[in-house]
Tab-separated table of C-alpha atoms and ligand atoms in Angstrom:
chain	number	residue	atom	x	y	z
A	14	UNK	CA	-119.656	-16.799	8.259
A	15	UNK	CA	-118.091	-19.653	6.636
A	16	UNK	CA	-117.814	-22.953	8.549
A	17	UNK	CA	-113.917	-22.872	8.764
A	18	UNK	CA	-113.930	-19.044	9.864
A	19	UNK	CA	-116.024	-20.319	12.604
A	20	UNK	CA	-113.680	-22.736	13.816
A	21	UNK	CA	-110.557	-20.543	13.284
A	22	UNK	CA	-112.379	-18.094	15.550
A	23	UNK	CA	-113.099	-20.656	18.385
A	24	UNK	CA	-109.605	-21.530	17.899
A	25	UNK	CA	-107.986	-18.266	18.436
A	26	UNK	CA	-110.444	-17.938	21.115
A	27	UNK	CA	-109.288	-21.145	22.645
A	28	UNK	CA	-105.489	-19.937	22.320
A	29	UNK	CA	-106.140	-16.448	23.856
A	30	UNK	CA	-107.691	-18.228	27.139
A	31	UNK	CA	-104.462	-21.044	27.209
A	32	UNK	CA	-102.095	-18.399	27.068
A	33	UNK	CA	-103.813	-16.182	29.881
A	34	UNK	CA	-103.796	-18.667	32.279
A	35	UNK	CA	-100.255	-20.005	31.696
A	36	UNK	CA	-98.143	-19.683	34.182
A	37	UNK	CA	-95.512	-16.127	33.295
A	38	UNK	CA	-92.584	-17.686	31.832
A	39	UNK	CA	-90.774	-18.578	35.094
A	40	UNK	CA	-88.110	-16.572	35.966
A	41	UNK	CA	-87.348	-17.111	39.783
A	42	UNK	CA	-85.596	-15.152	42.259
A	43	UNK	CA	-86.099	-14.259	45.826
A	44	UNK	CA	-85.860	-10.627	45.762
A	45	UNK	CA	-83.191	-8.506	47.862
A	46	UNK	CA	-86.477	-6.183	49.117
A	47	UNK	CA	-89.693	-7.189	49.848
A	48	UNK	CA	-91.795	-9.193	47.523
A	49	UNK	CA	-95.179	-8.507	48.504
A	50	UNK	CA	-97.565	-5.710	50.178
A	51	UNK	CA	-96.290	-6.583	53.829
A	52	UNK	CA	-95.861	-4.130	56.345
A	53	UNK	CA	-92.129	-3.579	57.632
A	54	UNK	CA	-91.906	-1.067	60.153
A	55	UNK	CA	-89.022	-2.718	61.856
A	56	UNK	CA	-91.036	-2.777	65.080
A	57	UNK	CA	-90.570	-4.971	68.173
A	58	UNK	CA	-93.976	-7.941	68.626
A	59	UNK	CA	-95.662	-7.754	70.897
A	60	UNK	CA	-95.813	-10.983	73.100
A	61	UNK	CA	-99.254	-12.575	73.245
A	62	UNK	CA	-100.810	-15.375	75.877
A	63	UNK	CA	-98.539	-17.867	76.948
A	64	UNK	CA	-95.448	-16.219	75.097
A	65	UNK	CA	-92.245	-13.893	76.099
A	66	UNK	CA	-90.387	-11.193	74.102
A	67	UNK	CA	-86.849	-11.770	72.824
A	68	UNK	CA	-83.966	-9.728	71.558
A	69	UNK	CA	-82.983	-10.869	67.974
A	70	UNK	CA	-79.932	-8.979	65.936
A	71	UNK	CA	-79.913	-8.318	62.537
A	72	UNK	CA	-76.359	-10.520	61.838
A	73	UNK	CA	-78.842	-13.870	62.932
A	74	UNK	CA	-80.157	-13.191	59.298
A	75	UNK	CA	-76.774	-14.983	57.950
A	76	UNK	CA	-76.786	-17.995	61.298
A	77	UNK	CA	-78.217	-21.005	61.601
A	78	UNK	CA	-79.593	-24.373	59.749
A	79	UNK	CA	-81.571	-22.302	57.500
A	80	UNK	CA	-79.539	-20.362	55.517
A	81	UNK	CA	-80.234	-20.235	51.898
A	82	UNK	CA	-76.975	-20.729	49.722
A	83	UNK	CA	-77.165	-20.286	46.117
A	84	UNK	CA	-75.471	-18.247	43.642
A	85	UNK	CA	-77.079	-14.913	44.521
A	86	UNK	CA	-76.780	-15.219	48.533
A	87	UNK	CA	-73.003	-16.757	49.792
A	88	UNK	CA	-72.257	-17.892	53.181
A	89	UNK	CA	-70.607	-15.164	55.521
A	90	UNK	CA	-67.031	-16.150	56.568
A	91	UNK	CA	-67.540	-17.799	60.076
A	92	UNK	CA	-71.012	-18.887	59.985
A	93	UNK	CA	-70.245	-22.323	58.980
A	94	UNK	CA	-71.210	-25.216	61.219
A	95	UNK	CA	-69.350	-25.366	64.194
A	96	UNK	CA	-69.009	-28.428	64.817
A	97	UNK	CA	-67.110	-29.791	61.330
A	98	UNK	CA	-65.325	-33.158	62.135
A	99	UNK	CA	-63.207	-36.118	60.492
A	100	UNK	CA	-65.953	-38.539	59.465
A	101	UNK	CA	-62.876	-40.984	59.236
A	102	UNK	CA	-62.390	-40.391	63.333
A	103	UNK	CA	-66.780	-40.684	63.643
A	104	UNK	CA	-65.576	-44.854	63.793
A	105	UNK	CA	-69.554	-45.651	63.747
A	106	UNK	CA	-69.729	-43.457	60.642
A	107	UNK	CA	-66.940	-45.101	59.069
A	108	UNK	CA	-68.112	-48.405	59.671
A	109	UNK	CA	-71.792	-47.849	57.860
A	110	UNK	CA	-70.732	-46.003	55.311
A	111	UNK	CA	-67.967	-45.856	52.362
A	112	UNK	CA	-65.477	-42.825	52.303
A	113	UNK	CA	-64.389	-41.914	49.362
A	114	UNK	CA	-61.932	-39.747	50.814
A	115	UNK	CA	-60.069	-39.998	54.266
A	116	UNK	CA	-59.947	-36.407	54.608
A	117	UNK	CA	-63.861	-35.941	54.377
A	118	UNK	CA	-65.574	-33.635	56.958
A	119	UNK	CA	-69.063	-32.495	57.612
A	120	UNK	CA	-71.098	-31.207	61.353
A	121	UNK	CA	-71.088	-33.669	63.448
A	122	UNK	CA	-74.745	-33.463	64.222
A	123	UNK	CA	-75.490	-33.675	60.304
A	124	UNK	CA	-73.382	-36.748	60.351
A	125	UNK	CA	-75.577	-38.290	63.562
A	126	UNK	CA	-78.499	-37.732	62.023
A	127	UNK	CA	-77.443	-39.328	58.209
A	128	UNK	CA	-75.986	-42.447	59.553
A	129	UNK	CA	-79.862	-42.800	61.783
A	130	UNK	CA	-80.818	-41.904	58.144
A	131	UNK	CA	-78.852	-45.083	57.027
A	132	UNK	CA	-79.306	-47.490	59.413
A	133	UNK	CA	-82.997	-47.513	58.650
A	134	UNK	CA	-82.214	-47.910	55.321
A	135	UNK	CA	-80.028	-50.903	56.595
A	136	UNK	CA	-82.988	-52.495	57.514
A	137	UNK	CA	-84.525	-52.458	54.749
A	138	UNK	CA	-81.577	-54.151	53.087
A	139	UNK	CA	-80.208	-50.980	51.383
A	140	UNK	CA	-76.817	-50.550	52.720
A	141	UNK	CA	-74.263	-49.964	49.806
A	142	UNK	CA	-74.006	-45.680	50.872
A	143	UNK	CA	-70.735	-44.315	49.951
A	144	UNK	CA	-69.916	-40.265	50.977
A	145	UNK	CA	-68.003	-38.452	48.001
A	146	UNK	CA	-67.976	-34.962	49.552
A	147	UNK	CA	-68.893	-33.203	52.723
A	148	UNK	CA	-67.536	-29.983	54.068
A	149	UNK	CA	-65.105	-27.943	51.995
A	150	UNK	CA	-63.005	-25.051	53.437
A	151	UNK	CA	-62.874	-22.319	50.733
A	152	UNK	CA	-59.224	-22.811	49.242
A	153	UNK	CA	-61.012	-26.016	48.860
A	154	UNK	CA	-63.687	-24.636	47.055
A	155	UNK	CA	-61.867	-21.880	45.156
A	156	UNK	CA	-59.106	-25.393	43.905
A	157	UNK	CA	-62.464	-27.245	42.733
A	158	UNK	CA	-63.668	-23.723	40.890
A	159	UNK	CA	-60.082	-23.518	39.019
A	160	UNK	CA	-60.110	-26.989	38.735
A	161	UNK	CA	-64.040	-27.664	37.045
A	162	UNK	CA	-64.642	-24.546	35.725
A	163	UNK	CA	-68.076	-22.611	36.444
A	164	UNK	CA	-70.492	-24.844	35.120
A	165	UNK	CA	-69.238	-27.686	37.692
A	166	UNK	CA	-68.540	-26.183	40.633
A	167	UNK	CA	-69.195	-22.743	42.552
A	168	UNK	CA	-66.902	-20.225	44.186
A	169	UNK	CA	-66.120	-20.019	47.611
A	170	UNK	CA	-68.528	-19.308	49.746
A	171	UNK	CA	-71.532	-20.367	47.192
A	172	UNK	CA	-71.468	-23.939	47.758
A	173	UNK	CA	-73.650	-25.746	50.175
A	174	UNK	CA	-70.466	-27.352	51.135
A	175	UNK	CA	-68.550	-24.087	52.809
A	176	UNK	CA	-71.629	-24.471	55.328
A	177	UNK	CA	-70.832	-27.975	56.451
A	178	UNK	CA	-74.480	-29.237	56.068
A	179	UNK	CA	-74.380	-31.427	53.021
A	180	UNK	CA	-72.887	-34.146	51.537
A	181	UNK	CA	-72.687	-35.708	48.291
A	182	UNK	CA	-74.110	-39.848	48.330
A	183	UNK	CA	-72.903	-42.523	46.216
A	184	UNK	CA	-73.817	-46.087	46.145
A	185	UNK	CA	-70.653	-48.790	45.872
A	186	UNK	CA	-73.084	-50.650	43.270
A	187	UNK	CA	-73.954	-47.886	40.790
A	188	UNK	CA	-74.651	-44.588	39.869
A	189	UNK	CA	-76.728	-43.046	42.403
A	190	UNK	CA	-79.383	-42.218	39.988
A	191	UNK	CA	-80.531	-45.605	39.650
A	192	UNK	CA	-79.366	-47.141	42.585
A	193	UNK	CA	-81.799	-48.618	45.747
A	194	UNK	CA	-79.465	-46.367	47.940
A	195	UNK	CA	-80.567	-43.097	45.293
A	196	UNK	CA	-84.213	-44.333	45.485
A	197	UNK	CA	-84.502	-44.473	49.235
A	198	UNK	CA	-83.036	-41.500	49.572
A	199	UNK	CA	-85.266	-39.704	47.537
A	200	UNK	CA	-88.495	-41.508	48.965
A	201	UNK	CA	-87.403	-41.174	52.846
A	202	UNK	CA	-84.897	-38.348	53.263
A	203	UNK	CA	-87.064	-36.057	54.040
A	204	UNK	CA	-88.406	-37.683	56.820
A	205	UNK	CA	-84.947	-37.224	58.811
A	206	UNK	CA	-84.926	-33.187	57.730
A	207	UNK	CA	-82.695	-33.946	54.623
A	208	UNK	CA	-83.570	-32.536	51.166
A	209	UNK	CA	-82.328	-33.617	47.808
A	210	UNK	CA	-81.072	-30.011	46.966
A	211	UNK	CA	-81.204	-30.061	43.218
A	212	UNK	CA	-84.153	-32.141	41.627
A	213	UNK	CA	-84.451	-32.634	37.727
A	214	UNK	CA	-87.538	-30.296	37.452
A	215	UNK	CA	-86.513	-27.505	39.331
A	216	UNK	CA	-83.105	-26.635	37.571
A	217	UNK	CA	-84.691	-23.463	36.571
A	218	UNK	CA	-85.291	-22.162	40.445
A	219	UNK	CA	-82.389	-23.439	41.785
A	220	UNK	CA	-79.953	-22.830	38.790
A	221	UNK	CA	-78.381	-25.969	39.577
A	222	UNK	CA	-78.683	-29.356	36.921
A	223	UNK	CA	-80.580	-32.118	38.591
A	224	UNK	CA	-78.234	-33.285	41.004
A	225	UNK	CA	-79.333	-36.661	42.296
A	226	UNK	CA	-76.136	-36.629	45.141
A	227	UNK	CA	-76.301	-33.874	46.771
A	228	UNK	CA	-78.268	-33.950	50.224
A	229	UNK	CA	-79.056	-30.995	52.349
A	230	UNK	CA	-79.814	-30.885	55.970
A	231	UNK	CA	-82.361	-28.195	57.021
A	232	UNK	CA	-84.109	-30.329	60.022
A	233	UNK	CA	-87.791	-31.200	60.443
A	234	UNK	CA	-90.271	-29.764	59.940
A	235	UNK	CA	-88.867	-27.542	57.286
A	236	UNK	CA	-88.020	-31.037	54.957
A	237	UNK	CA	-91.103	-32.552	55.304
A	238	UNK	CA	-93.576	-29.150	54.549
A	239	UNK	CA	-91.529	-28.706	51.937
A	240	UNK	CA	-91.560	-32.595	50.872
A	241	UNK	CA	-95.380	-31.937	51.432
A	242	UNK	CA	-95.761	-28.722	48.557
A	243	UNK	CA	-93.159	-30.001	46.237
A	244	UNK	CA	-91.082	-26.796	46.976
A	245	UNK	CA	-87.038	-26.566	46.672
A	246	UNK	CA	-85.785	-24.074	49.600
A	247	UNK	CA	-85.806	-21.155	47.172
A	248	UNK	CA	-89.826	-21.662	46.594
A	249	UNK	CA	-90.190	-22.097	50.361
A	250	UNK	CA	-88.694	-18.926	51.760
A	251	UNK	CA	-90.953	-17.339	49.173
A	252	UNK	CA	-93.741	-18.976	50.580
A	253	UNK	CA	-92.937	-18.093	54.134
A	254	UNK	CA	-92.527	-14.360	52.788
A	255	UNK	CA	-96.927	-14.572	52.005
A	256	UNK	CA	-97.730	-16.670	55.073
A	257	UNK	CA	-96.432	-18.406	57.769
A	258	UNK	CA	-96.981	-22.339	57.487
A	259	UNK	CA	-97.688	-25.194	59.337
A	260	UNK	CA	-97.697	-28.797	59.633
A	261	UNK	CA	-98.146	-31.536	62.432
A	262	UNK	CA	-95.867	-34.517	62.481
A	263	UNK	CA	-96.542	-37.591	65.155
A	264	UNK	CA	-99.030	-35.440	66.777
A	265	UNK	CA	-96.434	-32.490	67.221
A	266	UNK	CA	-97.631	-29.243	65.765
A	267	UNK	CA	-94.951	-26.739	64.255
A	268	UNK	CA	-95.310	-23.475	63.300
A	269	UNK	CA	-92.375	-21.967	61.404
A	270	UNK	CA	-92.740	-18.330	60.427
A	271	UNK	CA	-90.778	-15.623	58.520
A	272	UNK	CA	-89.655	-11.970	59.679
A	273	UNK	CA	-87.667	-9.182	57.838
A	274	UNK	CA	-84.804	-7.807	60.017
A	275	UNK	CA	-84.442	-4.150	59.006
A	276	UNK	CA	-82.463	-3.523	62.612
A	277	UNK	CA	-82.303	-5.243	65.807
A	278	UNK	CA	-85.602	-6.167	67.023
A	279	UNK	CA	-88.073	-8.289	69.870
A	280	UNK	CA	-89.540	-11.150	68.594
A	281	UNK	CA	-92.330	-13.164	70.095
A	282	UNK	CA	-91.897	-17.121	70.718
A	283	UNK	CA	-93.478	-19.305	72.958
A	284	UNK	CA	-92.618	-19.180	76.516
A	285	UNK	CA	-91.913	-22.792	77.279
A	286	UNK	CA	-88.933	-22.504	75.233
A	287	UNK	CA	-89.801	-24.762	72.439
A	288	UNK	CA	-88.662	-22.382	69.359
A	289	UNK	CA	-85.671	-22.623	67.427
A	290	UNK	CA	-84.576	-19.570	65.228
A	291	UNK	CA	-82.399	-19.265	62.229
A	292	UNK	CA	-80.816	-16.754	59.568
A	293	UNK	CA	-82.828	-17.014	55.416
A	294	UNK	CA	-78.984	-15.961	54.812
A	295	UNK	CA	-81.308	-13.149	52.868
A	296	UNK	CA	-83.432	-10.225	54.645
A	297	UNK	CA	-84.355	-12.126	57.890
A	298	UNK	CA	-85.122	-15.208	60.434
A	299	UNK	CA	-87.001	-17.516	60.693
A	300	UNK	CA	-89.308	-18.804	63.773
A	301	UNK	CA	-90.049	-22.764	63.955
A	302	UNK	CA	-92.437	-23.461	66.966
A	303	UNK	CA	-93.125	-26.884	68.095
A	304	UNK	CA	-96.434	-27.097	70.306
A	305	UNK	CA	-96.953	-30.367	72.051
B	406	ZN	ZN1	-72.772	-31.517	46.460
């Protein structure tokens, strides 16, 4: 064999082995049945040691922190936050942080925990935030949709906004992008249970351009396992469909766990009470232990 044939051979070789371990061209979707080999019988748990059995419903799947908003999976009328309020009447709010509007609105926990958010930033000397957009009812929504068209803006009811749980961040100085407030945010967000929704390298998951604004709350220690395995929500839930996963934070250990809801069903948490449980807005809950 010629010389050349020989290294056109190892060559093709070479490309045959690249292309088998690629990655499959990435197209990314949480699936409306079950993704993988698990068994769903729809059973009640049974409780182990030191836990107790309760009753969870099948309409939990669309309540909670944890619901999953995106264009395949809208929020169901009434399961916004509940507690939605003025951030102009939140005076302590106000007086950290730049509205853009006076009519700008957003759960009144998720605004407690952003201006904590801020006032460490404060301290670091990065206090120029501005808030651009919070909550938005659905005309709201559905004016924005007429108004940007559906490459800006989503209908009703598939924005991260109808749930009350994000906000969109500015900085007085600059674009957000580039600014210290847009920089902190990114580095330390997390560490309050905020996620930047939309990064620039996962516009293919998400379907969403990099959008360096828009902050999510979805609580510790969902933010920080995520921050953790570089996953957006849509690659966590898919996670959490394989195995549960876990993660200790200050020396508190948290479990957080998926299950399907087919029907009604028991559930097993831990008996002291330290569990919180929320709607995927999908197929099922989620569990999120905290062991002390
Ligand atoms: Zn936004």
């Amino acid at each position: 064999m010629k010389k050349w044939m020989v290294v056109l051979v190892v060559l093709l070789g070479i490309a045959l082995l690249v292309t088998r371990y690629l990655p499959d061209s990435f197209d990314y979707k949480i699936g409306r049945g079950f993704a993988h080999d698990r068994v769903i019988d729809g059973k009640d748990e049974v409780a182990g040691k030191n836990e107790i059995l309760v009753d969870v419903s099948k309409s939990q799947i669309y309540q909670g922190d944890l619901l999953l908003i995106n264009k395949d999976y809208p929020l169901v009328d009434g399961n916004e936050a509940q507690d939605i309020v003025k951030l102009v009447d939140y005076s302590t709010f106000a007086s950290q942080i730049v509205l853009l509007d006076r009519s700008l609105s957003l759960s009144q926990d998720v605004a407690e925990r952003f201006l904590t958010m801020v006032k460490d930033a404060n301290v670091e000397g990065i206090d120029h935030f501005m808030a651009s957009s919070g909550y938005r009812t659905n005309q709201e929504q559905d004016n924005l949709y007429d108004e940007k068209g559906s490459e800006y803006a989503m209908p009703a009811g598939y924005s991260e906004h109808n749930l009350g749980l994000a906000l969109d961040v500015g900085s007085t100085q600059s674009g957000i992008e580039k600014s210290e407030e847009g920089v902190w945010l990114r580095d330390n967000a997390w560490k309050y249970g905020f996620i930047l929704r939309y990064p620039k390298n996962k516009e293919k998951i998400t379907s969403i351009k990099y959008e360096p604004w828009h902050f999510r709350y979805i609580g510790l220690p969902h933010s920080a396992i995520m921050e953790e395995h570089d996953m957006v929500l849509e690659e966590y839930y898919e996670a959490l469909r394989d195995e549960p996963l876990s993660i200790t934070i200050e020396g508190q250990h948290y479990n957080v766990r998926y299950h399907p809801m087919l029907n009604d069903k028991k559930i097993a948490v831990p008996a002291d009470g330290d569990y919180t449980i929320s709607g995927n807005n999908v197929d099922g809950v989620i569990v999120t232990e905290r062991h002390r």
